[in-house]
Amino acid sequence: MTQNKQEIRRADVVATARAWLGTPYVHQASCLGVGCDCLGLIRGVWRLIYGEEPEKIPNYSADWAEAKGGETLHDAAARWMMPVVPTNIEPGDILLFRWRKNLPAKHVAILSSSSQFIHACEGLPVSEVSFSNWWQRRIAYAFKFPSLIED
């Protein structure tokens, strides 16, 4: 399923993410059908689209963002993906969420339509859920995969 970087479309990203639906939640994992967390989902989609991941992910605890401070997730995304203004997101974009206003972003998902997104959340398998106002208010950053062809 690895594709030429010049041929990646938003629909490809969404279809690849949907292939992960039902994958159990496993902290730090990134194995289709076996287990992943929210970052593992993004890593897995990256591998299926581009091949090898661009950098090694260090081990991280569930409270890594609070413990370290800073915008670690944002900084990593910014190294490899293109920023998107959160008010201009489209299906296939990567969304980074803050749980609270003054905390670093520590949850990540893929927008699958104007009203839904795909994510892995502790205690649940990878799911496609409503992009409700609750979630929309918590968007901190948005990115798109590199070399994405606009449809």
CSV table of N, CA and C in Angstrom, one decimal:
chain,number,residue,atom,x,y,z
A,1,MET,N,0.8,-1.2,0.0
A,1,MET,CA,0.0,0.0,0.0
A,1,MET,C,0.9,1.3,0.0
A,2,THR,N,2.2,1.1,0.1
A,2,THR,CA,3.1,2.3,0.0
A,2,THR,C,2.9,2.9,-1.4
A,3,GLN,N,2.8,4.2,-1.4
A,3,GLN,CA,2.5,4.9,-2.6
A,3,GLN,C,3.6,5.9,-2.9
A,4,ASN,N,3.6,6.4,-4.2
A,4,ASN,CA,4.5,7.5,-4.5
A,4,ASN,C,4.1,8.7,-3.8
A,5,LYS,N,5.0,9.4,-3.2
A,5,LYS,CA,4.7,10.6,-2.4
A,5,LYS,C,3.9,11.7,-3.3
A,6,GLN,N,4.2,11.7,-4.6
A,6,GLN,CA,3.5,12.7,-5.4
A,6,GLN,C,2.1,12.4,-5.7
A,7,GLU,N,1.6,11.2,-5.3
A,7,GLU,CA,0.2,10.8,-5.7
A,7,GLU,C,-0.7,10.7,-4.5
A,8,ILE,N,-0.3,11.2,-3.3
A,8,ILE,CA,-1.1,11.1,-2.1
A,8,ILE,C,-2.3,12.1,-2.2
A,9,ARG,N,-3.5,11.6,-2.0
A,9,ARG,CA,-4.7,12.5,-2.0
A,9,ARG,C,-5.3,12.4,-0.6
A,10,ARG,N,-6.1,13.3,-0.3
A,10,ARG,CA,-6.8,13.3,1.0
A,10,ARG,C,-7.6,12.1,1.2
A,11,ALA,N,-8.3,11.6,0.1
A,11,ALA,CA,-9.1,10.4,0.2
A,11,ALA,C,-8.2,9.2,0.5
A,12,ASP,N,-6.9,9.2,0.0
A,12,ASP,CA,-6.0,8.1,0.4
A,12,ASP,C,-5.7,8.1,1.9
A,13,VAL,N,-5.5,9.3,2.5
A,13,VAL,CA,-5.2,9.4,3.9
A,13,VAL,C,-6.4,8.8,4.7
A,14,VAL,N,-7.6,9.3,4.3
A,14,VAL,CA,-8.8,8.8,5.0
A,14,VAL,C,-9.0,7.3,4.9
A,15,ALA,N,-8.9,6.8,3.7
A,15,ALA,CA,-9.0,5.4,3.5
A,15,ALA,C,-8.0,4.6,4.3
A,16,THR,N,-6.8,5.0,4.3
A,16,THR,CA,-5.7,4.4,5.1
A,16,THR,C,-6.1,4.4,6.6
A,17,ALA,N,-6.5,5.5,7.1
A,17,ALA,CA,-6.9,5.6,8.5
A,17,ALA,C,-8.1,4.7,8.8
A,18,ARG,N,-9.0,4.6,7.9
A,18,ARG,CA,-10.2,3.8,8.1
A,18,ARG,C,-9.8,2.3,8.2
A,19,ALA,N,-8.7,1.9,7.5
A,19,ALA,CA,-8.2,0.5,7.6
A,19,ALA,C,-7.9,0.2,9.1
A,20,TRP,N,-7.6,1.1,9.9
A,20,TRP,CA,-7.2,0.9,11.3
A,20,TRP,C,-8.4,0.8,12.2
A,21,LEU,N,-9.6,1.1,11.7
A,21,LEU,CA,-10.8,1.0,12.6
A,21,LEU,C,-10.9,-0.3,13.2
A,22,GLY,N,-11.2,-0.3,14.5
A,22,GLY,CA,-11.3,-1.6,15.3
A,22,GLY,C,-10.0,-2.1,15.9
A,23,THR,N,-8.9,-1.5,15.5
A,23,THR,CA,-7.6,-1.8,16.1
A,23,THR,C,-7.7,-1.5,17.6
A,24,PRO,N,-7.4,-2.4,18.5
A,24,PRO,CA,-7.4,-2.1,20.0
A,24,PRO,C,-6.5,-1.0,20.4
A,25,TYR,N,-6.8,-0.3,21.5
A,25,TYR,CA,-5.9,0.7,22.0
A,25,TYR,C,-4.8,0.0,22.8
A,26,VAL,N,-3.6,0.3,22.5
A,26,VAL,CA,-2.4,-0.2,23.2
A,26,VAL,C,-1.4,0.9,23.3
A,27,HIS,N,-1.1,1.4,24.5
A,27,HIS,CA,-0.2,2.5,24.7
A,27,HIS,C,1.1,2.2,24.0
A,28,GLN,N,1.6,3.2,23.2
A,28,GLN,CA,2.9,3.2,22.5
A,28,GLN,C,2.9,2.2,21.3
A,29,ALA,N,1.9,1.5,21.0
A,29,ALA,CA,1.9,0.5,19.9
A,29,ALA,C,1.5,1.2,18.6
A,30,SER,N,1.8,0.6,17.5
A,30,SER,CA,1.5,1.1,16.2
A,30,SER,C,1.4,-0.1,15.2
A,31,CYS,N,0.5,-1.0,15.5
A,31,CYS,CA,0.5,-2.3,14.6
A,31,CYS,C,-1.0,-2.5,14.2
A,32,LEU,N,-1.2,-2.3,12.9
A,32,LEU,CA,-2.6,-2.5,12.4
A,32,LEU,C,-3.2,-3.7,12.8
A,33,GLY,N,-4.4,-3.6,13.3
A,33,GLY,CA,-5.2,-4.8,13.8
A,33,GLY,C,-4.8,-5.4,15.1
A,34,VAL,N,-3.6,-5.0,15.6
A,34,VAL,CA,-3.1,-5.6,16.8
A,34,VAL,C,-3.2,-4.6,18.0
A,35,GLY,N,-2.8,-3.3,17.8
A,35,GLY,CA,-2.9,-2.3,18.8
A,35,GLY,C,-2.2,-1.0,18.4
A,36,CYS,N,-2.7,0.1,18.9
A,36,CYS,CA,-2.1,1.4,18.7
A,36,CYS,C,-2.7,2.4,19.7
A,37,ASP,N,-2.0,3.5,19.9
A,37,ASP,CA,-2.5,4.6,20.6
A,37,ASP,C,-2.7,5.7,19.6
A,38,CYS,N,-3.1,6.9,20.0
A,38,CYS,CA,-3.4,8.0,19.0
A,38,CYS,C,-2.1,8.3,18.1
A,39,LEU,N,-1.0,8.4,18.7
A,39,LEU,CA,0.2,8.7,17.9
A,39,LEU,C,0.6,7.4,17.1
A,40,GLY,N,0.4,6.3,17.6
A,40,GLY,CA,0.6,5.0,16.8
A,40,GLY,C,-0.3,5.0,15.6
A,41,LEU,N,-1.5,5.5,15.6
A,41,LEU,CA,-2.4,5.5,14.5
A,41,LEU,C,-1.7,6.4,13.4
A,42,ILE,N,-1.3,7.6,13.8
A,42,ILE,CA,-0.6,8.5,12.8
A,42,ILE,C,0.6,7.9,12.2
A,43,ARG,N,1.4,7.3,13.1
A,43,ARG,CA,2.7,6.6,12.6
A,43,ARG,C,2.3,5.5,11.6
A,44,GLY,N,1.3,4.7,11.9
A,44,GLY,CA,0.9,3.6,11.1
A,44,GLY,C,0.4,4.1,9.7
A,45,VAL,N,-0.4,5.1,9.7
A,45,VAL,CA,-0.9,5.7,8.5
A,45,VAL,C,0.3,6.2,7.7
A,46,TRP,N,1.2,6.9,8.3
A,46,TRP,CA,2.5,7.4,7.6
A,46,TRP,C,3.2,6.2,7.0
A,47,ARG,N,3.4,5.1,7.7
A,47,ARG,CA,4.1,4.0,7.1
A,47,ARG,C,3.4,3.4,5.9
A,48,LEU,N,2.1,3.3,6.0
A,48,LEU,CA,1.4,2.7,4.9
A,48,LEU,C,1.4,3.6,3.6
A,49,ILE,N,1.5,4.9,3.9
A,49,ILE,CA,1.5,5.8,2.7
A,49,ILE,C,2.9,6.1,2.2
A,50,TYR,N,3.9,6.3,3.2
A,50,TYR,CA,5.2,6.7,2.8
A,50,TYR,C,6.3,5.6,2.9
A,51,GLY,N,6.0,4.6,3.7
A,51,GLY,CA,7.1,3.7,4.0
A,51,GLY,C,7.6,3.9,5.4
A,52,GLU,N,8.9,4.0,5.5
A,52,GLU,CA,9.6,4.1,6.8
A,52,GLU,C,9.2,5.4,7.5
A,53,GLU,N,9.1,5.4,8.8
A,53,GLU,CA,8.8,6.6,9.6
A,53,GLU,C,10.0,7.6,9.5
A,54,PRO,N,9.8,8.9,9.6
A,54,PRO,CA,10.8,9.8,9.4
A,54,PRO,C,11.8,9.9,10.6
A,55,GLU,N,11.3,9.5,11.8
A,55,GLU,CA,12.2,9.6,13.0
A,55,GLU,C,11.8,8.6,14.0
A,56,LYS,N,12.7,8.2,14.8
A,56,LYS,CA,12.4,7.2,15.9
A,56,LYS,C,11.6,7.9,17.0
A,57,ILE,N,10.6,7.3,17.5
A,57,ILE,CA,9.8,7.9,18.6
A,57,ILE,C,10.3,7.3,19.9
A,58,PRO,N,10.7,8.2,20.8
A,58,PRO,CA,11.2,7.7,22.1
A,58,PRO,C,10.0,7.1,22.9
A,59,ASN,N,10.3,6.3,23.9
A,59,ASN,CA,9.3,5.8,24.9
A,59,ASN,C,8.6,7.1,25.5
A,60,TYR,N,7.4,7.0,25.8
A,60,TYR,CA,6.7,8.1,26.5
A,60,TYR,C,5.6,7.5,27.4
A,61,SER,N,5.4,8.2,28.5
A,61,SER,CA,4.4,7.8,29.5
A,61,SER,C,3.1,8.4,29.2
A,62,ALA,N,2.0,8.0,29.8
A,62,ALA,CA,0.7,8.6,29.6
A,62,ALA,C,0.7,10.0,30.0
A,63,ASP,N,1.5,10.5,30.9
A,63,ASP,CA,1.5,11.9,31.3
A,63,ASP,C,2.7,12.7,30.8
A,64,TRP,N,3.2,12.2,29.7
A,64,TRP,CA,4.5,12.8,29.1
A,64,TRP,C,4.3,14.3,28.9
A,65,ALA,N,3.2,14.7,28.4
A,65,ALA,CA,3.0,16.2,28.0
A,65,ALA,C,3.0,17.0,29.3
A,66,GLU,N,2.4,16.6,30.3
A,66,GLU,CA,2.3,17.4,31.6
A,66,GLU,C,3.7,17.3,32.2
A,67,ALA,N,4.4,16.2,32.2
A,67,ALA,CA,5.6,16.0,32.9
A,67,ALA,C,6.7,16.9,32.2
A,68,LYS,N,6.8,16.9,30.9
A,68,LYS,CA,7.8,17.6,30.2
A,68,LYS,C,7.5,19.1,29.9
A,69,GLY,N,6.2,19.4,29.8
A,69,GLY,CA,5.8,20.7,29.3
A,69,GLY,C,6.2,20.9,27.9
A,70,GLY,N,6.1,22.0,27.3
A,70,GLY,CA,6.4,22.2,25.9
A,70,GLY,C,5.4,21.6,25.0
A,71,GLU,N,5.6,21.8,23.7
A,71,GLU,CA,4.7,21.3,22.7
A,71,GLU,C,5.4,20.2,21.9
A,72,THR,N,5.8,19.1,22.6
A,72,THR,CA,6.5,18.0,21.9
A,72,THR,C,5.8,17.4,20.7
A,73,LEU,N,4.5,17.2,20.8
A,73,LEU,CA,3.7,16.6,19.7
A,73,LEU,C,3.7,17.6,18.6
A,74,HIS,N,3.4,18.8,18.9
A,74,HIS,CA,3.4,19.9,17.8
A,74,HIS,C,4.8,20.0,17.1
A,75,ASP,N,5.8,20.0,17.9
A,75,ASP,CA,7.2,20.2,17.4
A,75,ASP,C,7.5,19.0,16.4
A,76,ALA,N,7.2,17.8,16.8
A,76,ALA,CA,7.4,16.6,16.0
A,76,ALA,C,6.6,16.7,14.7
A,77,ALA,N,5.3,17.0,14.8
A,77,ALA,CA,4.5,17.2,13.6
A,77,ALA,C,5.0,18.3,12.7
A,78,ALA,N,5.5,19.4,13.2
A,78,ALA,CA,6.0,20.5,12.4
A,78,ALA,C,7.3,20.1,11.7
A,79,ARG,N,8.0,19.2,12.2
A,79,ARG,CA,9.3,18.8,11.5
A,79,ARG,C,9.0,18.0,10.2
A,80,TRP,N,7.8,17.3,10.1
A,80,TRP,CA,7.6,16.4,9.0
A,80,TRP,C,6.3,16.7,8.2
A,81,MET,N,5.4,17.6,8.7
A,81,MET,CA,4.1,17.8,8.1
A,81,MET,C,4.0,19.3,7.8
A,82,MET,N,3.0,19.7,7.0
A,82,MET,CA,2.8,21.1,6.7
A,82,MET,C,1.7,21.6,7.6
A,83,PRO,N,1.9,22.8,8.2
A,83,PRO,CA,0.9,23.4,9.1
A,83,PRO,C,-0.4,23.8,8.3
A,84,VAL,N,-1.5,23.7,9.0
A,84,VAL,CA,-2.8,24.1,8.4
A,84,VAL,C,-3.5,25.0,9.4
A,85,VAL,N,-4.1,26.1,9.0
A,85,VAL,CA,-4.8,26.9,9.9
A,85,VAL,C,-6.0,26.1,10.4
A,86,PRO,N,-6.2,25.9,11.7
A,86,PRO,CA,-7.3,25.1,12.2
A,86,PRO,C,-8.7,25.4,11.7
A,87,THR,N,-8.9,26.6,11.3
A,87,THR,CA,-10.3,27.0,10.7
A,87,THR,C,-10.4,26.5,9.3
A,88,ASN,N,-9.3,26.1,8.6
A,88,ASN,CA,-9.3,25.7,7.2
A,88,ASN,C,-9.1,24.2,7.1
A,89,ILE,N,-9.3,23.4,8.1
A,89,ILE,CA,-9.1,21.9,8.0
A,89,ILE,C,-10.0,21.2,7.0
A,90,GLU,N,-9.4,20.2,6.4
A,90,GLU,CA,-10.1,19.3,5.4
A,90,GLU,C,-9.9,17.9,5.7
A,91,PRO,N,-10.8,17.0,5.2
A,91,PRO,CA,-10.5,15.6,5.4
A,91,PRO,C,-9.1,15.2,5.1
A,92,GLY,N,-8.5,14.3,5.9
A,92,GLY,CA,-7.1,13.9,5.7
A,92,GLY,C,-6.1,14.7,6.5
A,93,ASP,N,-6.6,15.8,7.1
A,93,ASP,CA,-5.7,16.6,8.0
A,93,ASP,C,-5.5,16.0,9.3
A,94,ILE,N,-4.4,16.3,9.9
A,94,ILE,CA,-4.1,15.8,11.3
A,94,ILE,C,-4.5,16.9,12.3
A,95,LEU,N,-5.2,16.5,13.3
A,95,LEU,CA,-5.6,17.4,14.3
A,95,LEU,C,-4.9,17.1,15.6
A,96,LEU,N,-4.4,18.1,16.3
A,96,LEU,CA,-3.8,18.0,17.6
A,96,LEU,C,-4.7,18.7,18.6
A,97,PHE,N,-5.0,18.0,19.7
A,97,PHE,CA,-5.9,18.5,20.7
A,97,PHE,C,-5.3,18.8,22.0
A,98,ARG,N,-5.7,19.8,22.7
A,98,ARG,CA,-5.4,20.0,24.1
A,98,ARG,C,-6.6,19.6,25.0
A,99,TRP,N,-6.3,18.9,26.1
A,99,TRP,CA,-7.4,18.6,27.0
A,99,TRP,C,-7.9,19.8,27.8
A,100,ARG,N,-6.9,20.7,28.1
A,100,ARG,CA,-7.3,22.0,28.8
A,100,ARG,C,-6.5,23.1,28.2
A,101,LYS,N,-7.0,24.3,28.3
A,101,LYS,CA,-6.4,25.5,27.7
A,101,LYS,C,-4.9,25.6,27.9
A,102,ASN,N,-4.4,25.5,29.1
A,102,ASN,CA,-3.0,25.7,29.4
A,102,ASN,C,-2.1,24.5,29.3
A,103,LEU,N,-2.6,23.4,28.9
A,103,LEU,CA,-1.8,22.2,28.8
A,103,LEU,C,-1.3,22.0,27.3
A,104,PRO,N,-0.2,21.3,27.2
A,104,PRO,CA,0.3,21.0,25.8
A,104,PRO,C,-0.7,20.1,25.1
A,105,ALA,N,-0.6,20.2,23.8
A,105,ALA,CA,-1.4,19.3,22.9
A,105,ALA,C,-0.9,17.9,23.1
A,106,LYS,N,-1.8,16.9,23.4
A,106,LYS,CA,-1.3,15.5,23.6
A,106,LYS,C,-2.2,14.5,23.0
A,107,HIS,N,-3.1,14.9,22.2
A,107,HIS,CA,-4.0,13.9,21.5
A,107,HIS,C,-4.0,14.2,20.0
A,108,VAL,N,-4.0,13.2,19.2
A,108,VAL,CA,-3.9,13.4,17.8
A,108,VAL,C,-5.0,12.5,17.0
A,109,ALA,N,-5.5,13.1,15.9
A,109,ALA,CA,-6.5,12.3,15.2
A,109,ALA,C,-6.4,12.8,13.7
A,110,ILE,N,-7.2,12.1,12.9
A,110,ILE,CA,-7.2,12.4,11.4
A,110,ILE,C,-8.7,12.7,11.1
A,111,LEU,N,-8.9,13.9,10.5
A,111,LEU,CA,-10.2,14.3,10.1
A,111,LEU,C,-10.7,13.5,8.9
A,112,SER,N,-11.8,12.8,9.0
A,112,SER,CA,-12.3,12.0,8.0
A,112,SER,C,-13.4,12.6,7.1
A,113,SER,N,-14.1,13.6,7.7
A,113,SER,CA,-15.1,14.3,6.9
A,113,SER,C,-15.3,15.6,7.7
A,114,SER,N,-16.2,16.5,7.2
A,114,SER,CA,-16.4,17.7,7.9
A,114,SER,C,-17.0,17.5,9.3
A,115,SER,N,-17.6,16.3,9.5
A,115,SER,CA,-18.3,16.0,10.8
A,115,SER,C,-17.8,14.8,11.6
A,116,GLN,N,-16.7,14.2,11.1
A,116,GLN,CA,-16.1,13.1,11.8
A,116,GLN,C,-14.6,13.0,11.8
A,117,PHE,N,-14.0,12.3,12.8
A,117,PHE,CA,-12.6,12.1,12.7
A,117,PHE,C,-12.3,10.7,13.3
A,118,ILE,N,-11.1,10.3,13.0
A,118,ILE,CA,-10.6,8.9,13.4
A,118,ILE,C,-9.5,9.1,14.4
A,119,HIS,N,-9.6,8.3,15.5
A,119,HIS,CA,-8.6,8.4,16.6
A,119,HIS,C,-8.6,7.1,17.4
A,120,ALA,N,-7.5,7.0,18.2
A,120,ALA,CA,-7.4,6.0,19.2
A,120,ALA,C,-7.5,6.6,20.5
A,121,CYS,N,-8.3,6.1,21.4
A,121,CYS,CA,-8.5,6.7,22.7
A,121,CYS,C,-8.5,5.6,23.7
A,122,GLU,N,-7.8,5.8,24.8
A,122,GLU,CA,-7.7,4.7,25.9
A,122,GLU,C,-9.0,4.1,26.2
A,123,GLY,N,-9.0,2.8,26.2
A,123,GLY,CA,-10.2,2.0,26.6
A,123,GLY,C,-11.1,1.7,25.4
A,124,LEU,N,-10.8,2.2,24.2
A,124,LEU,CA,-11.6,2.0,23.0
A,124,LEU,C,-10.7,1.6,21.8
A,125,PRO,N,-11.3,0.8,20.9
A,125,PRO,CA,-10.5,0.6,19.7
A,125,PRO,C,-10.5,1.8,18.8
A,126,VAL,N,-9.7,1.9,17.8
A,126,VAL,CA,-9.7,3.0,16.8
A,126,VAL,C,-11.1,3.2,16.3
A,127,SER,N,-11.6,4.4,16.4
A,127,SER,CA,-13.0,4.7,16.1
A,127,SER,C,-13.1,5.9,15.2
A,128,GLU,N,-14.1,5.9,14.4
A,128,GLU,CA,-14.5,7.1,13.7
A,128,GLU,C,-15.7,7.8,14.4
A,129,VAL,N,-15.5,9.0,15.0
A,129,VAL,CA,-16.5,9.6,15.9
A,129,VAL,C,-16.9,11.0,15.4
A,130,SER,N,-17.9,11.5,16.0
A,130,SER,CA,-18.4,12.8,15.7
A,130,SER,C,-17.4,13.9,16.0
A,131,PHE,N,-17.2,14.8,15.1
A,131,PHE,CA,-16.3,16.0,15.3
A,131,PHE,C,-17.2,17.1,16.0
A,132,SER,N,-17.6,16.8,17.2
A,132,SER,CA,-18.5,17.6,17.9
A,132,SER,C,-17.9,18.9,18.4
A,133,ASN,N,-18.7,19.9,18.8
A,133,ASN,CA,-18.2,21.1,19.4
A,133,ASN,C,-17.2,20.9,20.5
A,134,TRP,N,-17.4,19.9,21.3
A,134,TRP,CA,-16.5,19.6,22.4
A,134,TRP,C,-15.1,19.4,21.8
A,135,TRP,N,-15.0,18.6,20.8
A,135,TRP,CA,-13.7,18.4,20.2
A,135,TRP,C,-13.2,19.6,19.4
A,136,GLN,N,-14.0,20.3,18.7
A,136,GLN,CA,-13.6,21.4,17.9
A,136,GLN,C,-13.0,22.5,18.8
A,137,ARG,N,-13.5,22.7,20.0
A,137,ARG,CA,-13.0,23.7,20.9
A,137,ARG,C,-11.6,23.3,21.4
A,138,ARG,N,-11.2,22.1,21.3
A,138,ARG,CA,-9.9,21.7,21.9
A,138,ARG,C,-8.8,21.5,20.8
A,139,ILE,N,-9.1,21.9,19.6
A,139,ILE,CA,-8.1,21.9,18.5
A,139,ILE,C,-7.0,22.9,18.9
A,140,ALA,N,-5.8,22.4,19.0
A,140,ALA,CA,-4.6,23.3,19.2
A,140,ALA,C,-3.9,23.6,17.9
A,141,TYR,N,-3.7,22.6,17.1
A,141,TYR,CA,-2.9,22.7,15.8
A,141,TYR,C,-3.5,21.8,14.8
A,142,ALA,N,-3.2,22.0,13.6
A,142,ALA,CA,-3.6,21.1,12.5
A,142,ALA,C,-2.4,21.1,11.5
A,143,PHE,N,-2.3,19.9,10.8
A,143,PHE,CA,-1.2,19.7,9.9
A,143,PHE,C,-1.8,18.8,8.7
A,144,LYS,N,-1.1,18.8,7.6
A,144,LYS,CA,-1.4,17.9,6.6
A,144,LYS,C,-0.1,17.1,6.2
A,145,PHE,N,-0.3,15.9,5.7
A,145,PHE,CA,0.8,15.1,5.3
A,145,PHE,C,1.6,15.8,4.2
A,146,PRO,N,2.9,15.6,4.1
A,146,PRO,CA,3.6,16.2,3.0
A,146,PRO,C,3.3,15.7,1.7
A,147,SER,N,3.5,16.5,0.7
A,147,SER,CA,3.2,16.1,-0.7
A,147,SER,C,1.8,15.7,-1.0
A,148,LEU,N,0.8,16.2,-0.2
A,148,LEU,CA,-0.6,15.9,-0.4
A,148,LEU,C,-1.1,16.7,-1.6
A,149,ILE,N,-1.7,16.0,-2.6
A,149,ILE,CA,-2.3,16.6,-3.7
A,149,ILE,C,-3.7,17.1,-3.4
A,150,GLU,N,-4.0,18.3,-3.6
A,150,GLU,CA,-5.3,18.8,-3.3
A,150,GLU,C,-6.3,18.3,-4.3
A,151,ASP,N,-7.4,17.8,-3.9
A,151,ASP,CA,-8.4,17.3,-4.8
A,151,ASP,C,-9.2,18.4,-5.4
